[in-house]
Amino acid sequence: MGTSPTDPPTAAPTDVVIPIDTSEKIASVESTGASTPTRDFEAAINGTALARPPMNQEQFDNQYEYKPDHSELKRRLKKTGRRYIDPFTSCAAFKHALFGFIPILEWLPNYNFKSYIIDDILGGITVGVMHVPQGIAYALLAKVSAVSGLYTSFLPPLIYTVFGTSRHNSIGSFAVVSLMCGMAVDRFTDPSNKNYEEAISSLAEPPSAQEVASSLTLLISFINFAMAILRLDFLTTYFSDQANNEIVVAGFTTAASIHVLISQVKDAVGITNLTKHDGVFGLPWNVYEIAKRIPDVNLYTCAISLFCIIFLLLGKEVVTVQLKKRCNFKYTLPFELILIIMTTLVSYFCNFASDPFDVAVVGKIPTEIPMPAVPRFDIMYKLLPDALAITIVVYAVHISLAKMFAKKQSYEIDANQELIALGITSVASSFFPIYPVACSLGRTLLNFQVGTKTLLSNVFSSILLLSIILFLGAYFGPLPMPVLSCIVIVALTGIFNKFNDLRLLWPVSKIDFSIWVVSFLATVFIDVTPGLAISICYALFTTIAREQWPRWHLLGNVHGTLDFKDSERYEDVFFFHAICIFRFDSPLLFTNVDRFKKCIAKAMNQWERSHEYYVFRVERTKILTDAMEGGGFKEEEVDEGEALSRHFIVDCSGFTFVDYMGVSALKEVYVEMRNRGVLVYFAASKAPVRDLFSKCGFYDFVAKENFYPSIRDAVAIARLRQKARGQQDVQYSLEHDRLSEIMSIVPMH
């Protein structure tokens, strides 16, 4: 009985049991008498509820022709090979692959012009109108020229139309991504930035702002392609999902929006030459710098900003709501564009750029499509951290919105194809004055609300943008800069509604709540890119922690059924004498094997201190006698047949995976139980786990006869073994029993 788990015997030990014929139904202990949980369970076994006799896993596999699984690695390699070879095996396969790579070839020939065209035209124009102010405003966030915002709103949606699978996602400028791009641009172009010297060192010529943005866009496309080829779209599942919004990204984008908001305050009040702080506590320092410069604000700029904010808030929160409520008006009036036109006209006639106003204006905007230019490759390695962070944010937000609206409209999207579409969109955009693109929540929601049917709406949106670039762009020169800042500020008000997530998360999951808070605080007080890295690391840590400290349960038989449930959750459960059922709700990994063994020890301790631990009347008499004589009960005084009269069943249904340390832990538990005179059963093991046991030699240590296809089988076999020994259930009244008193003074080991 002293076998070490590290030195397995040459053959699995055979437990001392009396052979039983499982084809015979279990006979009741007494033919007559009142209903008891034991009799109800045995009646259920004898009834139609169990269509087969109880059996172990090996008998079950033999009877029902179990088929061993093929190598998972071979299967995946074969599947990967077929993915790239099958398209060239036949015309039909090539056509299918081509349509998967270029989805427009499949849906455009089947386009229902009669039903869809009007909605797509109106939706495209509506979203296109929204693109104009956002593109110009967010271009300033990205630290590039205003016209780059128009180019960003024109070309990427066209390319995405060809390769994308989401009918509603609006590709273009996005505030948070623009801010992250602007931080990278600042590092290479702003001499006051503390990282400027390091960024331009080893470069023959410092890059321009647009060169940095274009190189960053190209690098993002490379990362998208790499993720698509390696099928890494699953990585976004590590951003905990709640109500279709990734918690990590929700906390991050909310915090990043505060960075955006603070960055726009200086332009909204007309403060120039403001000292900027980056890094740890950079945001609080920037707030301090703004507060310190309050005496330097431009009152004309402040007045313009106040008017713009009031105009936009009234338009969005009052006029739009009343139109929808009273007139059932499904379209959203373009208040941002109306504001831009109004303020541009006033600025032109009042000459805001000159004294006494001295209000900053956009300036000259070229009215042409620029020639493509190759991005600079010599700065890309220095942009890699920025590109990785932006790629994560872009894809997480993009796929979240795509899935949400696809679910509402009952159509499918291809997550991996979305990576390809974003990659192609970025690589084509990088050759033009365009900054990194992303999916905008506001425009995507508008796309859905106005009833857009297909991606063809992007074509009409881009046509509108092209006409503005070629014919109307020059007229936006007098546009006051504070107007654009106010558009950004008001657009961010919706993002702050995500604080409501905290109220929803707290009762559901404290861990998810903590992920949101950590993501938010890290991004606010450290910085945007490091904040995202910390957020992801913390989310991964919580995933590990959930597996390292899982719950464990003692299961009981639900009265009158064949079900076994958590005894803490159900009152009407019954524990069979000398049978303990234990469940561990986690894969068994090196991170939690110590907890597993401690949980087993706790379960054994609880079991030993319960009256269900004892089965023999003679054993109870012996315990009482020994206790009164001061000797206590010693297991070695009981013969082996009696010692193996107790049964410990491990419910393995929670073991989705077991690693080497987990296997070693199971061996240790098995040896410890046998040394304590307990027969161990393993029930409901999953097929991959049993395959792993076979490969690692676990069955050489623990015989296959100890494995059972279900808890019912294990309990039924244990009951049969008890009855084959002539054991009887102990029936007694707790009020008149001194066992609990004796157990409190006699140690049980």
XYZ file of C-alpha atoms in Angstrom:
749
model
C 0.000 0.000 0.000
C 3.051 2.265 -0.019
C 3.353 2.636 -3.803
C 4.922 5.917 -4.893
C 3.294 7.825 -7.748
C 6.682 8.517 -9.246
C 7.566 4.809 -9.428
C 4.601 3.110 -11.067
C 4.340 -0.663 -10.838
C 4.769 -2.806 -13.889
C 1.062 -3.578 -13.891
C -1.866 -1.587 -12.626
C -2.935 -2.705 -9.160
C -6.133 -4.674 -9.047
C -8.469 -3.448 -6.307
C -9.838 -6.109 -3.996
C -13.445 -6.422 -5.116
C -15.992 -9.201 -5.232
C -16.912 -10.080 -8.855
C -20.411 -8.952 -9.759
C -22.763 -9.619 -12.623
C -23.894 -6.196 -13.801
C -26.551 -7.742 -16.028
C -28.605 -8.487 -12.917
C -30.676 -5.648 -11.600
C -29.956 -4.386 -8.127
C -32.216 -5.862 -5.512
C -33.610 -3.654 -2.842
C -32.102 -4.041 0.644
C -35.550 -4.771 1.971
C -38.492 -5.933 -0.101
C -40.916 -3.899 1.923
C -40.812 -0.683 3.811
C -41.192 3.037 3.368
C -39.653 4.928 0.448
C -36.082 6.059 1.042
C -33.621 7.914 -1.205
C -31.607 4.693 -1.537
C -34.622 2.683 -2.656
C -35.710 5.454 -5.025
C -32.297 5.440 -6.689
C -32.295 1.657 -6.987
C -35.836 1.761 -8.349
C -34.701 4.250 -10.971
C -31.849 1.919 -11.926
C -34.298 -0.996 -12.151
C -36.716 1.097 -14.201
C -36.642 2.400 -17.728
C -34.517 5.415 -16.781
C -31.345 3.352 -17.302
C -31.626 1.472 -20.589
C -28.451 -0.570 -19.980
C -26.810 -2.227 -16.999
C -24.067 -0.264 -15.217
C -20.604 -0.856 -16.666
C -17.119 0.573 -16.604
C -15.586 2.684 -19.367
C -13.780 -0.220 -21.039
C -16.955 -2.307 -21.188
C -18.868 0.692 -22.491
C -16.283 1.380 -25.220
C -16.215 -2.262 -26.301
C -19.983 -2.605 -26.406
C -20.595 0.611 -28.307
C -17.546 0.412 -30.611
C -15.481 3.380 -29.486
C -13.298 4.836 -32.245
C -9.921 6.309 -31.244
C -9.359 9.879 -32.394
C -6.870 10.684 -35.124
C -3.907 12.886 -34.392
C -5.072 16.458 -33.844
C -1.843 17.775 -35.344
C -2.295 15.642 -38.463
C -5.898 16.764 -38.773
C -4.983 20.432 -38.524
C -2.083 20.104 -40.953
C -4.324 18.258 -43.373
C -7.009 20.918 -43.050
C -4.459 23.687 -43.577
C -3.067 21.932 -46.624
C -6.520 21.468 -48.100
C -7.257 25.151 -47.576
C -4.467 26.111 -49.973
C -4.566 23.094 -52.315
C -8.284 22.425 -52.775
C -8.953 25.648 -54.762
C -6.755 24.285 -57.555
C -8.355 20.833 -57.711
C -11.445 21.843 -59.698
C -13.181 24.819 -61.273
C -15.948 24.721 -58.686
C -13.438 24.719 -55.826
C -11.512 27.602 -57.405
C -14.722 29.574 -57.845
C -15.700 28.954 -54.235
C -12.278 30.091 -52.987
C -12.318 33.157 -55.249
C -15.764 34.182 -54.017
C -14.563 33.731 -50.445
C -11.556 35.988 -51.079
C -13.520 38.585 -53.083
C -17.061 38.459 -51.642
C -18.410 41.156 -53.965
C -18.203 38.663 -56.851
C -20.832 36.579 -55.091
C -23.305 39.140 -53.768
C -23.191 41.818 -56.480
C -24.562 39.602 -59.325
C -27.462 38.713 -57.013
C -28.065 42.320 -55.964
C -31.774 43.169 -55.773
C -31.813 46.615 -57.369
C -35.542 47.053 -56.962
C -35.533 46.447 -53.218
C -32.102 47.681 -52.155
C -30.898 50.532 -54.357
C -32.899 53.378 -52.777
C -31.914 52.414 -49.237
C -28.266 52.031 -50.237
C -28.169 55.410 -51.996
C -29.806 57.261 -49.104
C -27.723 55.394 -46.539
C -24.503 56.050 -48.451
C -25.192 59.768 -48.788
C -26.195 60.071 -45.123
C -23.028 58.348 -43.915
C -20.952 60.264 -46.472
C -22.196 63.545 -45.059
C -21.108 62.380 -41.613
C -17.697 61.384 -43.011
C -16.859 64.972 -43.965
C -16.710 66.660 -40.547
C -15.326 63.577 -38.820
C -12.626 63.059 -41.429
C -11.403 66.643 -41.174
C -11.636 66.757 -37.370
C -9.937 63.418 -36.772
C -7.173 64.271 -39.243
C -6.097 66.973 -36.823
C -6.046 64.342 -34.065
C -3.759 62.238 -36.258
C -1.503 65.310 -36.704
C -1.846 65.314 -40.499
C -3.446 67.801 -42.890
C -7.228 68.246 -42.973
C -7.510 66.989 -46.544
C -6.021 63.654 -45.431
C -9.219 63.148 -43.467
C -11.236 63.483 -46.666
C -8.958 61.008 -48.462
C -9.320 58.610 -45.505
C -13.099 58.835 -45.826
C -13.028 58.363 -49.609
C -10.699 55.474 -50.565
C -10.785 52.879 -47.722
C -14.593 52.363 -47.829
C -14.357 51.638 -51.567
C -11.706 48.959 -51.079
C -13.539 47.415 -48.138
C -16.663 47.118 -50.297
C -14.834 44.615 -52.509
C -13.304 42.434 -49.792
C -15.446 42.916 -46.664
C -18.295 40.762 -45.380
C -20.023 43.163 -42.960
C -22.853 45.079 -44.621
C -22.977 47.852 -42.026
C -19.454 48.563 -40.751
C -18.367 52.050 -41.786
C -14.634 52.167 -42.477
C -12.809 55.467 -42.191
C -11.623 57.753 -39.426
C -12.014 56.816 -35.757
C -11.143 59.116 -32.847
C -9.144 56.696 -30.686
C -7.120 55.316 -33.599
C -6.479 58.854 -34.859
C -5.196 59.815 -31.420
C -2.864 56.790 -31.332
C -1.599 57.686 -34.797
C -1.069 61.290 -33.703
C 1.041 60.163 -30.755
C 3.287 58.188 -33.114
C 3.518 61.149 -35.500
C 4.438 63.492 -32.642
C 7.313 61.251 -31.669
C 8.929 61.736 -35.098
C 7.942 65.329 -35.912
C 7.644 67.338 -32.682
C 11.043 68.472 -31.316
C 9.426 69.153 -27.933
C 8.519 65.469 -27.580
C 10.864 63.746 -25.119
C 11.291 60.778 -27.496
C 11.977 62.902 -30.579
C 15.769 62.560 -30.586
C 15.605 58.802 -30.116
C 12.991 58.431 -32.858
C 14.929 60.284 -35.562
C 18.347 58.962 -34.598
C 19.918 56.779 -37.284
C 17.577 58.289 -39.903
C 19.125 60.052 -42.873
C 16.215 62.478 -43.004
C 13.425 63.084 -40.464
C 10.054 61.946 -41.833
C 7.090 64.202 -42.402
C 3.861 63.704 -40.491
C 2.167 62.080 -43.473
C 5.122 59.751 -44.081
C 4.836 58.489 -40.513
C 1.077 57.981 -40.867
C 1.452 56.156 -44.195
C 4.240 53.899 -42.915
C 2.145 53.113 -39.848
C -0.818 52.228 -42.069
C 1.314 49.875 -44.179
C 2.755 48.181 -41.097
C -0.766 47.627 -39.754
C -1.668 45.907 -43.018
C 1.303 43.532 -42.640
C 0.125 42.582 -39.144
C -3.409 42.007 -40.438
C -2.119 39.719 -43.188
C 0.056 37.784 -40.732
C -2.914 37.272 -38.420
C -5.081 36.121 -41.328
C -2.505 33.643 -42.653
C -1.890 32.201 -39.178
C -5.642 32.168 -38.425
C -5.125 34.297 -35.326
C -8.571 35.862 -35.381
C -9.343 33.747 -32.293
C -7.023 35.963 -30.226
C -9.763 38.551 -29.774
C -11.633 36.048 -27.622
C -9.143 36.916 -24.901
C -10.870 40.258 -24.644
C -13.687 39.165 -22.331
C -17.009 39.572 -24.085
C -20.000 41.136 -22.400
C -23.078 42.370 -24.275
C -21.216 42.282 -27.598
C -18.563 44.755 -26.430
C -15.091 43.634 -25.427
C -14.494 44.670 -21.847
C -10.802 45.352 -22.343
C -11.482 47.505 -25.387
C -14.489 49.171 -23.744
C -12.429 50.289 -20.761
C -9.525 51.232 -23.016
C -11.566 53.245 -25.533
C -13.365 55.099 -22.747
C -10.039 56.106 -21.216
C -8.539 56.923 -24.617
C -11.548 59.150 -25.276
C -10.564 61.187 -22.232
C -7.117 61.636 -23.797
C -8.843 62.791 -26.997
C -11.080 65.169 -25.062
C -8.197 66.807 -23.216
C -6.206 67.120 -26.445
C -9.039 69.148 -27.989
C -9.584 71.549 -25.111
C -6.613 73.743 -26.023
C -7.918 74.281 -29.570
C -11.449 74.833 -28.280
C -10.297 77.712 -26.048
C -7.534 79.055 -28.288
C -4.442 78.249 -26.212
C -1.271 77.993 -28.304
C 2.244 76.710 -27.591
C 1.028 74.520 -24.757
C 3.620 72.330 -23.048
C 2.672 68.704 -23.673
C 3.377 65.763 -21.363
C 3.477 62.084 -22.310
C 3.991 58.887 -20.359
C 3.057 58.145 -16.757
C 0.621 60.744 -15.376
C 0.934 62.659 -18.639
C -2.821 63.278 -18.778
C -3.092 64.897 -15.320
C -0.068 67.032 -16.151
C -1.696 68.175 -19.406
C -4.833 69.139 -17.478
C -2.627 71.112 -15.111
C -0.906 72.894 -18.026
C -4.288 73.886 -19.496
C -5.512 75.169 -16.132
C -2.309 77.169 -15.723
C -2.864 78.850 -19.117
C -6.503 79.821 -18.557
C -5.606 83.568 -18.530
C -4.270 83.136 -22.106
C -7.519 81.844 -23.641
C -8.949 83.556 -26.725
C -12.405 84.827 -25.781
C -13.577 84.832 -29.415
C -12.502 81.205 -29.763
C -14.299 80.336 -26.510
C -17.476 82.011 -27.745
C -17.362 80.072 -31.017
C -16.792 76.805 -29.125
C -19.654 77.490 -26.726
C -22.014 78.168 -29.621
C -20.886 75.020 -31.463
C -21.335 72.734 -28.445
C -24.799 74.124 -27.680
C -25.815 73.849 -31.351
C -24.656 70.233 -31.652
C -26.141 69.110 -28.345
C -29.504 70.718 -29.100
C -29.499 69.204 -32.567
C -28.585 65.696 -31.448
C -30.373 65.467 -28.107
C -33.482 67.557 -28.790
C -34.237 68.102 -32.481
C -33.281 64.592 -33.632
C -35.199 62.950 -30.784
C -38.320 65.008 -31.432
C -38.204 64.340 -35.185
C -38.021 60.605 -34.590
C -40.689 60.733 -31.911
C -43.220 63.000 -33.611
C -42.545 62.478 -37.327
C -41.116 58.945 -37.320
C -38.107 60.399 -39.160
C -35.544 57.596 -39.492
C -32.694 59.691 -40.910
C -30.280 61.762 -38.828
C -29.809 65.364 -39.839
C -26.117 66.182 -40.466
C -25.775 68.840 -37.788
C -21.963 68.653 -37.960
C -21.996 69.471 -41.674
C -24.580 72.211 -41.163
C -22.377 73.693 -38.443
C -19.291 73.540 -40.667
C -21.071 75.323 -43.518
C -22.490 78.002 -41.196
C -19.240 78.755 -39.391
C -17.207 78.652 -42.603
C -19.461 81.294 -44.160
C -19.353 83.496 -41.044
C -15.571 83.083 -40.808
C -15.150 83.969 -44.475
C -17.187 87.177 -44.264
C -15.879 88.229 -40.826
C -12.301 87.175 -41.527
C -11.842 85.305 -38.251
C -8.188 84.622 -39.040
C -7.228 88.310 -38.707
C -7.309 90.852 -35.888
C -9.056 91.296 -33.586
C -10.331 87.715 -33.659
C -7.110 85.757 -34.268
C -9.062 82.508 -34.499
C -7.137 79.568 -35.994
C -8.589 78.277 -39.271
C -8.036 75.165 -41.383
C -6.259 76.968 -44.204
C -5.817 75.975 -47.818
C -7.131 72.553 -48.844
C -5.926 71.103 -52.182
C -8.628 70.025 -54.630
C -7.012 67.056 -56.316
C -6.369 63.342 -55.986
C -2.693 62.946 -55.048
C -0.331 60.601 -56.820
C 0.594 57.452 -54.902
C 3.890 57.446 -53.003
C 5.820 54.583 -51.424
C 5.852 54.727 -47.591
C 9.152 54.902 -45.775
C 10.371 51.482 -44.693
C 13.294 52.764 -42.615
C 11.032 53.933 -39.784
C 8.725 50.913 -39.636
C 10.622 48.956 -37.003
C 10.307 51.946 -34.679
C 6.561 52.037 -35.287
C 5.964 48.367 -34.496
C 4.595 48.860 -30.931
C 2.181 51.527 -32.198
C 1.101 49.332 -35.105
C 0.452 46.332 -32.850
C -1.634 48.391 -30.442
C -3.666 50.012 -33.223
C -4.221 46.660 -34.952
C -5.625 45.146 -31.765
C -7.991 48.070 -31.190
C -9.087 48.237 -34.823
C -9.825 44.527 -35.166
C -11.459 44.126 -31.752
C -13.841 47.051 -32.330
C -14.419 46.070 -35.952
C -15.288 42.422 -35.336
C -17.410 43.281 -32.301
C -19.590 45.701 -34.284
C -19.684 43.399 -37.308
C -20.958 40.486 -35.224
C -23.476 42.645 -33.398
C -25.161 44.024 -36.523
C -24.855 40.739 -38.426
C -26.749 39.066 -35.597
C -29.468 41.713 -35.711
C -29.876 41.322 -39.476
C -29.408 37.516 -39.520
C -26.427 37.267 -41.850
C -22.975 35.751 -41.462
C -19.568 37.392 -41.415
C -16.183 35.732 -41.872
C -13.838 36.866 -39.090
C -10.698 35.795 -40.943
C -11.866 37.422 -44.176
C -12.359 40.643 -42.214
C -8.654 40.535 -41.345
C -7.845 40.159 -45.031
C -10.218 42.990 -45.953
C -8.696 45.318 -43.365
C -5.203 44.331 -44.510
C -5.898 45.020 -48.189
C -7.659 48.272 -47.303
C -4.668 49.434 -45.273
C -2.006 48.386 -47.766
C -3.758 50.220 -50.616
C -4.388 53.284 -48.438
C -0.757 53.511 -47.324
C 0.318 54.725 -50.769
C -1.860 57.832 -50.399
C -2.063 60.623 -47.780
C -4.242 58.518 -45.488
C -3.884 57.693 -41.803
C -4.878 54.351 -40.165
C -8.523 53.480 -40.656
C -11.028 51.774 -38.391
C -14.723 51.125 -37.964
C -16.646 53.984 -36.360
C -19.433 53.117 -33.934
C -21.411 56.274 -34.725
C -21.334 55.876 -38.506
C -21.960 52.122 -38.295
C -24.985 52.670 -36.070
C -26.240 55.337 -38.476
C -25.753 52.893 -41.363
C -27.974 50.420 -39.559
C -30.610 52.954 -38.516
C -31.163 54.388 -41.997
C -31.765 50.901 -43.384
C -28.643 50.325 -45.481
C -28.890 46.917 -47.142
C -25.459 46.168 -48.640
C -21.888 47.389 -48.944
C -22.833 49.159 -52.173
C -23.785 52.131 -49.985
C -20.041 52.772 -49.563
C -19.804 53.518 -53.281
C -22.347 56.332 -53.021
C -20.646 57.625 -49.881
C -17.292 57.739 -51.698
C -18.835 59.473 -54.712
C -20.032 62.229 -52.384
C -16.573 62.482 -50.791
C -14.905 62.608 -54.211
C -17.107 65.497 -55.324
C -16.251 67.399 -52.142
C -12.521 66.745 -52.586
C -12.505 67.866 -56.226
C -14.963 70.753 -56.155
C -15.794 71.931 -52.628
C -12.691 71.267 -50.543
C -11.120 74.656 -51.205
C -14.144 76.405 -49.699
C -13.437 74.893 -46.284
C -10.256 76.944 -45.867
C -11.847 79.597 -43.559
C -13.337 76.894 -41.301
C -12.432 77.762 -37.663
C -10.383 75.097 -35.899
C -12.424 75.274 -32.670
C -15.422 74.057 -34.660
C -13.598 70.817 -35.446
C -12.530 70.449 -31.814
C -16.136 70.839 -30.680
C -17.291 68.232 -33.198
C -14.786 65.793 -31.691
C -15.763 66.673 -28.112
C -19.501 66.248 -28.702
C -18.922 63.020 -30.647
C -17.205 61.592 -27.561
C -20.179 62.126 -25.262
C -21.707 58.830 -26.423
C -18.584 56.870 -25.538
C -18.820 57.963 -21.922
C -22.092 56.043 -21.696
C -19.851 52.999 -21.393
C -19.479 53.876 -17.726
C -22.905 52.242 -17.472
C -21.132 48.940 -18.230
C -19.793 48.980 -14.689
C -23.283 48.866 -13.215
C -24.097 45.870 -15.414
C -20.801 44.066 -14.877
C -20.681 44.227 -11.080
C -23.523 41.760 -10.353
C -22.506 39.466 -13.227
C -18.746 39.143 -12.777
C -16.462 40.936 -10.355
C -13.473 39.821 -12.430
C -14.868 41.377 -15.616
C -15.628 44.506 -13.604
C -11.988 44.633 -12.492
C -10.797 44.182 -16.094
C -12.806 47.236 -17.166
C -11.497 49.328 -14.260
C -7.858 48.274 -14.740
C -8.074 48.965 -18.493
C -9.517 52.393 -17.826
C -7.128 53.450 -15.053
C -4.004 52.118 -16.794
C -4.849 54.011 -19.979
C -5.762 57.246 -18.196
C -2.824 57.461 -15.815
C -0.028 55.690 -17.699
C -0.561 56.273 -21.429
C -2.565 54.954 -24.343
C -0.287 52.263 -25.804
C 1.164 51.034 -22.473
C -2.361 51.133 -21.062
C -3.594 48.760 -23.742
C -0.681 46.393 -23.092
C -1.392 46.399 -19.353
C -5.093 45.829 -20.013
C -4.450 42.785 -22.181
C -1.919 41.344 -19.730
C -4.350 41.774 -16.862
C -7.164 40.141 -18.848
C -4.882 37.185 -19.590
C -3.919 37.028 -15.921
C -7.571 36.806 -14.889
C -8.064 33.988 -17.398
C -5.202 32.093 -15.771
C -6.473 32.964 -12.297
C -9.920 31.576 -13.036
C -8.300 28.246 -13.876
C -5.836 28.388 -10.999
C -8.499 28.896 -8.325
C -11.559 27.036 -9.597
C -14.461 25.820 -7.493
C -14.899 22.267 -6.258
C -18.068 20.483 -5.182
C -19.339 17.422 -3.373
C -22.187 15.928 -5.381
C -25.260 14.150 -4.076
C -28.053 12.148 -5.652
C -31.173 14.229 -6.282
C -33.994 12.393 -4.532
C -35.849 10.036 -6.871
C -33.644 10.664 -9.928
C -30.416 9.441 -11.488
C -28.945 12.942 -11.354
C -26.059 14.043 -9.152
C -25.858 17.731 -8.302
C -23.892 20.154 -6.167
C -24.947 19.610 -2.564
C -24.546 23.324 -1.824
C -27.033 24.246 -4.536
C -29.725 21.624 -3.917
C -31.370 20.815 -0.601
C -33.071 17.566 -1.642
C -29.911 15.553 -2.297
C -28.842 12.290 -0.709
C -25.367 10.996 0.098
C -24.856 7.251 -0.117
C -23.027 5.737 2.796
C -19.337 5.232 2.073
C -19.635 6.849 -1.387
C -18.221 10.343 -1.966
C -18.527 12.143 -5.322
C -16.076 14.990 -5.979
C -15.982 17.434 -8.900
C -13.269 19.968 -9.815
C -14.497 22.634 -12.234
C -11.387 23.277 -14.312
C -8.834 21.703 -16.617
C -6.175 20.010 -14.497
C -2.994 21.967 -15.228
C 0.322 22.723 -13.581
C -1.174 26.029 -12.417
C -3.840 24.405 -10.260
C -2.653 20.891 -9.322
C -1.727 22.041 -5.815
C -5.210 23.444 -5.334
C -6.681 20.220 -6.728
C -4.842 18.143 -4.130
C -5.838 20.547 -1.348
C -9.467 20.382 -2.471
C -9.320 16.580 -2.440
C -7.934 16.734 1.105
C -10.728 19.088 2.185
C -13.334 16.834 0.594
C -11.882 13.801 2.377
C -11.871 15.677 5.671
C -15.526 16.637 5.261
C -16.404 13.109 4.249
C -14.596 11.511 7.193
C -16.410 13.817 9.607
C -19.844 12.902 8.228
C -21.958 9.901 9.218
C -22.067 8.826 5.537
C -18.411 7.758 5.863
C -19.400 4.583 7.772
C -21.294 1.606 6.358
C -21.028 -1.321 8.792
C -23.053 -1.643 11.964
C -20.148 -3.739 13.199
C -17.724 -0.969 12.215
C -19.757 1.600 14.158
C -19.788 -0.690 17.181
C -16.013 -1.103 16.862
C -15.536 2.667 16.694
C -17.647 3.225 19.789
C -15.854 0.456 21.706
C -12.370 1.600 20.666
C -13.188 5.202 21.495
C -14.452 4.318 24.964
C -11.307 2.266 25.593
C -9.213 5.253 24.467
C -7.674 3.463 21.543
C -9.260 5.161 18.562
C -9.877 3.574 15.175
C -6.880 2.459 13.117
C -7.274 1.503 9.480
C -4.610 -1.176 9.609
C -6.807 -3.113 12.093
C -9.377 -3.657 9.331
C -8.721 -6.300 6.710
C -8.242 -5.294 3.078
C -11.719 -6.345 2.015
C -13.241 -4.103 4.665
C -10.775 -1.302 3.962
C -11.890 -1.093 0.326
C -15.517 -0.729 1.313
C -15.392 3.032 0.803
C -15.669 4.559 -2.629
C -14.379 7.966 -3.776
C -15.673 9.006 -7.208
C -13.889 11.770 -9.104
C -16.254 13.423 -11.585
C -13.866 14.175 -14.468
C -16.415 16.034 -16.600
C -14.708 19.330 -15.726
C -11.320 18.111 -16.985
C -11.315 19.481 -20.526
C -7.545 19.027 -20.534
C -4.982 17.386 -18.247
C -1.254 18.108 -18.546
C 1.712 16.097 -17.232
C 1.545 17.669 -13.769
C -2.181 16.955 -13.688
C -1.578 13.280 -14.459
C 1.007 13.128 -11.669
C -1.492 14.717 -9.279
C -4.108 12.089 -10.154
C -1.544 9.354 -9.454
C -0.743 10.886 -6.077
C -4.426 11.107 -5.186
C -4.972 7.506 -6.261
C -2.091 6.212 -4.113
C -3.135 8.320 -1.130
C -6.702 7.013 -1.338
C -5.592 3.387 -1.544
C -3.341 3.920 1.468
C -6.388 5.191 3.357
C -8.466 2.188 2.329
C -10.588 3.967 -0.284
C -11.448 2.639 -3.733
C -11.102 5.397 -6.368
C -13.353 5.735 -9.407
C -12.898 8.133 -12.341
C -16.232 8.990 -13.958
C -17.296 10.882 -17.081
C -13.801 11.453 -18.499
C -13.824 13.095 -21.908
C -12.451 11.095 -24.831
C -9.437 13.403 -25.460
C -8.486 13.128 -21.784
C -8.707 9.322 -21.896
C -6.588 9.328 -25.060
C -4.002 11.394 -23.192
C -4.072 8.925 -20.272
C -3.397 6.114 -22.708
C -0.462 7.906 -24.334
C 1.224 8.876 -21.065
C 0.914 5.414 -19.492
C -1.617 6.367 -16.829
C -3.482 3.099 -17.409
C -0.316 1.224 -16.401
C -0.695 2.865 -13.018
C -4.487 2.933 -12.656
C -6.395 0.069 -14.267
C -8.984 0.942 -16.914
C -11.583 -0.829 -14.776
C -11.470 2.208 -12.493
C -12.938 4.431 -15.234
C -16.687 4.758 -15.814
C -18.710 6.485 -18.548
C -20.920 8.353 -16.057
C -21.396 9.031 -12.364
C -24.469 6.775 -12.432
C -22.362 3.839 -13.572
C -19.743 4.475 -10.908
C -22.326 4.790 -8.118
C -24.279 1.760 -9.336
C -21.117 -0.386 -9.425
C -20.131 0.869 -5.973
C -23.586 -0.029 -4.638
C -23.384 -3.470 -6.231
C -19.999 -4.048 -4.604
C -21.344 -2.958 -1.229
C -24.301 -5.337 -1.487
C -22.098 -8.163 -2.732
C -20.243 -7.830 0.592
C -23.496 -7.906 2.537
C -23.078 -4.320 3.714
C -26.154 -2.510 5.007
C -26.901 1.175 5.208
C -26.729 2.580 8.689
C -30.070 3.981 9.783
C -30.060 6.092 12.940
C -31.323 9.282 14.455
C -28.775 12.037 14.858
C -30.332 13.201 18.108
C -29.580 9.895 19.883
C -26.230 9.138 18.237
C -22.937 9.760 20.032
C -20.893 9.373 16.829
C -20.527 13.109 16.215
C -19.415 13.591 19.819
C -16.882 10.768 19.591
C -15.582 12.066 16.214
C -14.879 15.419 17.836
C -12.481 13.825 20.346
C -11.098 10.890 18.345
C -8.854 11.980 15.451
C -9.654 10.279 12.152
C -6.711 9.795 9.753
